[in-house]
C-alpha positions as a printed NumPy array, in Angstrom:
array([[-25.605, 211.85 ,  26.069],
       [-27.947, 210.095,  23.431],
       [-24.902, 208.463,  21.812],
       [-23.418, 207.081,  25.25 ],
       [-27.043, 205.852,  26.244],
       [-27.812, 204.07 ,  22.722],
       [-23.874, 202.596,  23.283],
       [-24.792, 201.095,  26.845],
       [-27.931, 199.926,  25.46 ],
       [-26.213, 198.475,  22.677],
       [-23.97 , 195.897,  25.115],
       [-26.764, 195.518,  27.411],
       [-27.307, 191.643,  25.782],
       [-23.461, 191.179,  26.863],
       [-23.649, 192.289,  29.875],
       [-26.824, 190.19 ,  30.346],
       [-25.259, 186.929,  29.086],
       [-22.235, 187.639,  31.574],
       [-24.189, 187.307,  34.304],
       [-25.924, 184.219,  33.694],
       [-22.774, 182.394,  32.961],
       [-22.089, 183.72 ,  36.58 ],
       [-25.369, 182.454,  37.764],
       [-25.185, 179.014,  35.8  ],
       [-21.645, 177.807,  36.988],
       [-22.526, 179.066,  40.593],
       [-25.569, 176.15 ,  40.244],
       [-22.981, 173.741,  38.508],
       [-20.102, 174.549,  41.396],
       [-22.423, 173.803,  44.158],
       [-23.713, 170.818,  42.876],
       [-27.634, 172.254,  42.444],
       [-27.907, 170.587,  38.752],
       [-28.481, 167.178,  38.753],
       [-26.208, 166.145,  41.312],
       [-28.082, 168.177,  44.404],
       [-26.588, 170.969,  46.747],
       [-22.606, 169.888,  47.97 ],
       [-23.094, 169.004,  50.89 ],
       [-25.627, 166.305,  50.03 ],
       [-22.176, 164.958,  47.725],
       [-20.047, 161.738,  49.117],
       [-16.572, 161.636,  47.478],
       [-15.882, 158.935,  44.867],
       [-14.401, 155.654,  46.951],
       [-11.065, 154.902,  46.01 ],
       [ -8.928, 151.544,  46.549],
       [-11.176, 149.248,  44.403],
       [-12.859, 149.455,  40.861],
       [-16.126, 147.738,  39.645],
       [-17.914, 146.869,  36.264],
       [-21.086, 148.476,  37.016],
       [-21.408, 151.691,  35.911],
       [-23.635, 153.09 ,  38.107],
       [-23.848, 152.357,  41.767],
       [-24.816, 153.381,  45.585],
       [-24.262, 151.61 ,  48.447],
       [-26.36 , 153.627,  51.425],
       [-26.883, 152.144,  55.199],
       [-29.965, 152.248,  55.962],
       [-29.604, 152.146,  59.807],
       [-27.965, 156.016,  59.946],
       [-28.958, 156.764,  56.351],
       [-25.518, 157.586,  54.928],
       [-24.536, 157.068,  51.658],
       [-21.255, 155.103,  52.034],
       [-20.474, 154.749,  48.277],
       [-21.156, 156.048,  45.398],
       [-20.601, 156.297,  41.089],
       [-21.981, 157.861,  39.166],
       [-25.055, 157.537,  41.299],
       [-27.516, 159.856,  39.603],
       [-26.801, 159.487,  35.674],
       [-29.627, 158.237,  33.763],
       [-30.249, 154.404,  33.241],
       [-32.49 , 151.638,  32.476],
       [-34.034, 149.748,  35.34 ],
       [-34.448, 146.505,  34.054],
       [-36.639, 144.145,  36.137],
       [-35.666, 146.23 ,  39.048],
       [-39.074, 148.024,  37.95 ],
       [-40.933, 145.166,  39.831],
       [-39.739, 146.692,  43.348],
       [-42.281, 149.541,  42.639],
       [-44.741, 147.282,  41.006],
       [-44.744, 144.66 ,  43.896],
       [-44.887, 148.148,  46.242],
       [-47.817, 149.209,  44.724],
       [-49.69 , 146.403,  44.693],
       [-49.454, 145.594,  48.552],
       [-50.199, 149.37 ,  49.094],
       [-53.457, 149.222,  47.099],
       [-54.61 , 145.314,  47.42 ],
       [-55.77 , 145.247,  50.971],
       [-56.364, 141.175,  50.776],
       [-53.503, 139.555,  49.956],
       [-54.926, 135.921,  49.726],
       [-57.585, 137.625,  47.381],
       [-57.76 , 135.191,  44.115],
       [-57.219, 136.689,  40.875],
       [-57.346, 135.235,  36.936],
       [-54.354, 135.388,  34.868],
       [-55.884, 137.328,  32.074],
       [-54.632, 135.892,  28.647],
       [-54.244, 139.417,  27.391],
       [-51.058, 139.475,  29.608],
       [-49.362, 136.684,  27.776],
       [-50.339, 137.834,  24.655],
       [-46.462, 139.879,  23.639],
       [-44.319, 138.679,  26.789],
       [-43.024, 135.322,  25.253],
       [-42.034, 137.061,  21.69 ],
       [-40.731, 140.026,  24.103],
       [-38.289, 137.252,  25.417],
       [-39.519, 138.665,  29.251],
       [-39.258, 136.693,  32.07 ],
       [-41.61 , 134.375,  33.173],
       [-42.611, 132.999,  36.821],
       [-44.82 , 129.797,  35.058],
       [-48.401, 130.894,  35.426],
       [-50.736, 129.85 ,  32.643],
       [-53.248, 132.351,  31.053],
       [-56.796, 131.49 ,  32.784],
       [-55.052, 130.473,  36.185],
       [-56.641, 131.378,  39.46 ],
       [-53.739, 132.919,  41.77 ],
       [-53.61 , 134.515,  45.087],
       [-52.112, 138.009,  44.93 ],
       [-49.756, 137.578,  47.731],
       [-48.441, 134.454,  45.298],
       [-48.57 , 137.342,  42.26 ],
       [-46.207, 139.1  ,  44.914],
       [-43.664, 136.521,  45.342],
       [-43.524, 135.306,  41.378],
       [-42.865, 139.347,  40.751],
       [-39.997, 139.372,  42.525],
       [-38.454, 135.713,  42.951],
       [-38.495, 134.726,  39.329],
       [-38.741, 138.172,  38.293],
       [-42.23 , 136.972,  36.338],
       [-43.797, 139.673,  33.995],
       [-47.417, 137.34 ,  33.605],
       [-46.918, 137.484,  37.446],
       [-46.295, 141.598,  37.432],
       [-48.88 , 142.298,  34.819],
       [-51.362, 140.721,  36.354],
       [-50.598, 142.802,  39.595],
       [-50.832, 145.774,  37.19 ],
       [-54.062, 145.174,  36.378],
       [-55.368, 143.449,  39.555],
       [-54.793, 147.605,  40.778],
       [-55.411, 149.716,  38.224],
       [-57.413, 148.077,  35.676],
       [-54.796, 148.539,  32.992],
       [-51.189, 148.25 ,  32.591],
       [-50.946, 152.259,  31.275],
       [-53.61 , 153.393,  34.779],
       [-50.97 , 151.525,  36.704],
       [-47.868, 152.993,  35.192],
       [-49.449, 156.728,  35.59 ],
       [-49.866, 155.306,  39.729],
       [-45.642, 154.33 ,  39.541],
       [-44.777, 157.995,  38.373],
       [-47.096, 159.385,  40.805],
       [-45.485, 156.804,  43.412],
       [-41.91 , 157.656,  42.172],
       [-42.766, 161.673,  42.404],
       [-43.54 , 161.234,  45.975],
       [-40.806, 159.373,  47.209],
       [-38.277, 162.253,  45.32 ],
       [-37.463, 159.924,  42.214],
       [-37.037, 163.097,  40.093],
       [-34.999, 161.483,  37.113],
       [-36.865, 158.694,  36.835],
       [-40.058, 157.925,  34.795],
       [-41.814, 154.62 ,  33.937],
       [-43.277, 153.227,  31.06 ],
       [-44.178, 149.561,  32.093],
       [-44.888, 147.602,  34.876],
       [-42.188, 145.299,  34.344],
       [-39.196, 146.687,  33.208],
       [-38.982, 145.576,  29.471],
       [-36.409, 147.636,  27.43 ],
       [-38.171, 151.374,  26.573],
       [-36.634, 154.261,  25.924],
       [-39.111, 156.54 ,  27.712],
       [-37.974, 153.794,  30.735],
       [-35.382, 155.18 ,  33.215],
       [-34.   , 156.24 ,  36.717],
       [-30.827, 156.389,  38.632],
       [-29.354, 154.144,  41.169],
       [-29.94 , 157.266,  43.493],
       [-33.788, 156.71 ,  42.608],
       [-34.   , 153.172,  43.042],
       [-32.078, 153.37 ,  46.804],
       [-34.959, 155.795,  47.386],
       [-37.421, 153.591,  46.437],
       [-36.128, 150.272,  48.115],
       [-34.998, 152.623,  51.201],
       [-39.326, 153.016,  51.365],
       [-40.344, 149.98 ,  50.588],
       [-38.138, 148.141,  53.145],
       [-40.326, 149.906,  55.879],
       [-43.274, 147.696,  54.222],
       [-43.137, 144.241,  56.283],
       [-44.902, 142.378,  53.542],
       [-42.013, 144.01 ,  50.96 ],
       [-39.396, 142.881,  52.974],
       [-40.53 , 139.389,  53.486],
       [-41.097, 138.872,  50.346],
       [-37.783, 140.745,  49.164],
       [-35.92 , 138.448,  51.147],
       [-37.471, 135.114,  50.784],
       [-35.076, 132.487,  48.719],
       [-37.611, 129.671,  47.849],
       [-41.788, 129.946,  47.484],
       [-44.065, 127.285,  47.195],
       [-47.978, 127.722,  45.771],
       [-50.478, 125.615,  46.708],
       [-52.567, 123.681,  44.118],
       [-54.257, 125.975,  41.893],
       [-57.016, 124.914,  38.715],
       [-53.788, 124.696,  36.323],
       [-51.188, 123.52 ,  38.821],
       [-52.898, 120.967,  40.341],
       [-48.934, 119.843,  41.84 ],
       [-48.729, 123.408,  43.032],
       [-45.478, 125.62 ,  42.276],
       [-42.378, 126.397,  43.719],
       [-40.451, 129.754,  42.706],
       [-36.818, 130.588,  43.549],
       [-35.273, 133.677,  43.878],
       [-32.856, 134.545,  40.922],
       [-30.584, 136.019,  43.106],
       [-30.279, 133.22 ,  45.725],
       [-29.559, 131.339,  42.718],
       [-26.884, 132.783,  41.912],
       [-24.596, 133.956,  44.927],
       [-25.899, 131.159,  46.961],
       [-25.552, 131.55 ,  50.657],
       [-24.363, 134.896,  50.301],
       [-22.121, 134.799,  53.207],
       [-19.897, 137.698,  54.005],
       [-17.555, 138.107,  56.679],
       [-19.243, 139.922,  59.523],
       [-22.697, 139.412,  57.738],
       [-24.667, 138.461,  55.171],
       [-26.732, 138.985,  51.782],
       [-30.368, 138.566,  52.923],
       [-32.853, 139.878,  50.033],
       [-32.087, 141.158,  46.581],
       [-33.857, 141.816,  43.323],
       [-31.762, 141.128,  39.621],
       [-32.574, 143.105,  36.555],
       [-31.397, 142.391,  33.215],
       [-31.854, 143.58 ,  29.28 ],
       [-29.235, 143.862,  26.705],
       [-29.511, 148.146,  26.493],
       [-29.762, 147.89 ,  30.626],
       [-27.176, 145.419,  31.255],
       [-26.738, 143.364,  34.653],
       [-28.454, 145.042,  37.207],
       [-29.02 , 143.7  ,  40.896],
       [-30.16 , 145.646,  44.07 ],
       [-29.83 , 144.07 ,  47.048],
       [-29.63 , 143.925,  50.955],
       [-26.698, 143.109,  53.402],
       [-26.464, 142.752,  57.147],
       [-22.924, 143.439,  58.844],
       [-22.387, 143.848,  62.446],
       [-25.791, 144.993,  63.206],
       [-26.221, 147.734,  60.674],
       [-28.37 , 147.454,  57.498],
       [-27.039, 148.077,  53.793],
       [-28.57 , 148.781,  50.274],
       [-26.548, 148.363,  47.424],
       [-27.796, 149.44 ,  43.856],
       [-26.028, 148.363,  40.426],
       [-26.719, 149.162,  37.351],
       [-25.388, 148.665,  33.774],
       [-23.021, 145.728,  34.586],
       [-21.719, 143.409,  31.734],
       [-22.535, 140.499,  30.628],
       [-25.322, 138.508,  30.38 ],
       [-27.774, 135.678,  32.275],
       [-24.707, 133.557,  30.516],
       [-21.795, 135.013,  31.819],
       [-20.326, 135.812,  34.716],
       [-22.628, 137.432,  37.043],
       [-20.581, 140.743,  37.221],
       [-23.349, 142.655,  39.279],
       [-23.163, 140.488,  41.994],
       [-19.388, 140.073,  42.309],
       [-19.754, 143.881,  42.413],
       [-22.29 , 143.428,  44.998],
       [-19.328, 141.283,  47.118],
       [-17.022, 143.837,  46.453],
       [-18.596, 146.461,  47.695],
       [-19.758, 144.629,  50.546],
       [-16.972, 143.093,  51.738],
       [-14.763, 146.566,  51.583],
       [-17.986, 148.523,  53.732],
       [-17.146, 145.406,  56.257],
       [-13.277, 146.041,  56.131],
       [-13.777, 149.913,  56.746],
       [-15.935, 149.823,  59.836],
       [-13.087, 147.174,  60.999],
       [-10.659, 149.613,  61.059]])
């Protein structure tokens, strides 16, 4: 008896291990790890291929996901950060024409980061709702740090208020390390993330006008005494962003060499509302914009299935 007992003992580690291989791919088969429970899963799309390598396309009228790759692998963000940043800073900034400095500590590493600018000057006096549309026109990090510190105090206060933000709203594989997106390796999400985030902060009416404005002028300020006009980076570039059936009407870009071109954006068809997140096209500001002929593709084959 004392032999068979010290033998069962003896393969009790196997028999231990055995069963949490059974445990572990019952997680992985259902989907629990990383990827969510099954039935939360929307089969690859087949028919047509694009250069981004992650991507979800989600209407926002029913809240389906439509389309989907790779949709919850880990990437970098980009300038696509400044959706939360701009969020935050209409959530917590109750006047909007309130006038702020530019502090010249913002400036101070931007330019030799190579980070996008919306023109302010160090030392200017600007409204915050202007701060809101040179964040997310031009994509401006002087205009996004100063945000950041109009809220919190400090850029690292406000980035602590984006992960508490992005916990809220379910971002669980993301985590932020800036306020505007510069490259950081400690500086991800997942185009699942970001759908949740822009998903939110389309319910914001001051978010959405903003999001989908093409052209901003500012009135005369102490270093501007001509005023300033910003343009939207994406109206830019797809111009009038025409589809059949509907219509590009708002849309953030993103890019960094390690993040690629990134672009999320926002489509009417035939009375429904669409999301679209990219992420990690190729190319560059130079090339061709490969993000936003994604952003047509995807578009225009949604539009073509609810013909059918």
């Amino acid at each position: 008896m004392q032999k068979r007992k010290r033998m069962n003992v003896r393969f009790l580690p196997l028999i231990i291990f055995i069963m949490l291989m059974f445990i572990l791919y019952g997680f992985i088969a259902s989907g629990s790890i990383l990827f969510g429970t099954a039935s939360e899963r929307v089969p690859e799309q087949k028919g047509y291929t694009i250069h981004s390598r992650q991507a979800i396309l989600v209407d926002l009228t029913t809240g389906k996901t439509l389309f989907r790759q790779q949709e919850e692998q880990r990437a970098y963000p980009a300038s696509l950060t400044k959706i939360m940043t701009t969020l935050l800073a209409i959530e917590h900034i109750h006047d909007l024409h309130k006038i702020v400095q530019m502090p010249a500590t913002v400036f101070a590493d931007l330019r030799d980061k190579d980070a996008s600018m919306a023109g302010f000057l160090p030392n200017e006096d600007v409204k915050i709702i202007d701060l809101l549309y040179g964040t997310l026109l031009p994509s401006g990090a002087d205009a996004s740090g100063t945000l950041a510190i109009s809220v919190a105090g400090s850029e690292q206060a406000f980035v602590s208020m984006m992960n508490q933000k992005a916990a809220e709203l379910g971002m669980r594989h993301t985590h932020f390390a800036n306020d505007s997106g510069l490259q950081d390796p400690r500086h991800y999400t997942t185009a699942k993330d970001l759908s949740l985030l822009l998903s939110y902060a389309l319910k914001n009416s001051t978010f959405r006008q903003v999001f989908t404005t093409k052209q901003h002028r500012i009135n005369p300020t102490n270093l501007h005494p001509d005023g300033i006009v910003l343009h939207s980076t994406l109206f830019q570039k797809i111009g009038s962003g025409q589809i059949n059936g509907g219509s590009i009407i708002g849309g953030k870009t993103g890019y960094t060499d390690e993040a690629g071109l990134c672009l999320a954006s926002l489509a009417k068809m035939n009375g429904h509302e669409y999301i679209l997140i990219t992420l990690g096209a190729p190319g560059n500001h130079s090339t061709t914009q490969y993000d936003i002929e994604d952003a047509y593709t995807i578009f225009k084959n949604q539009n073509e299935k609810n013909a059918r």
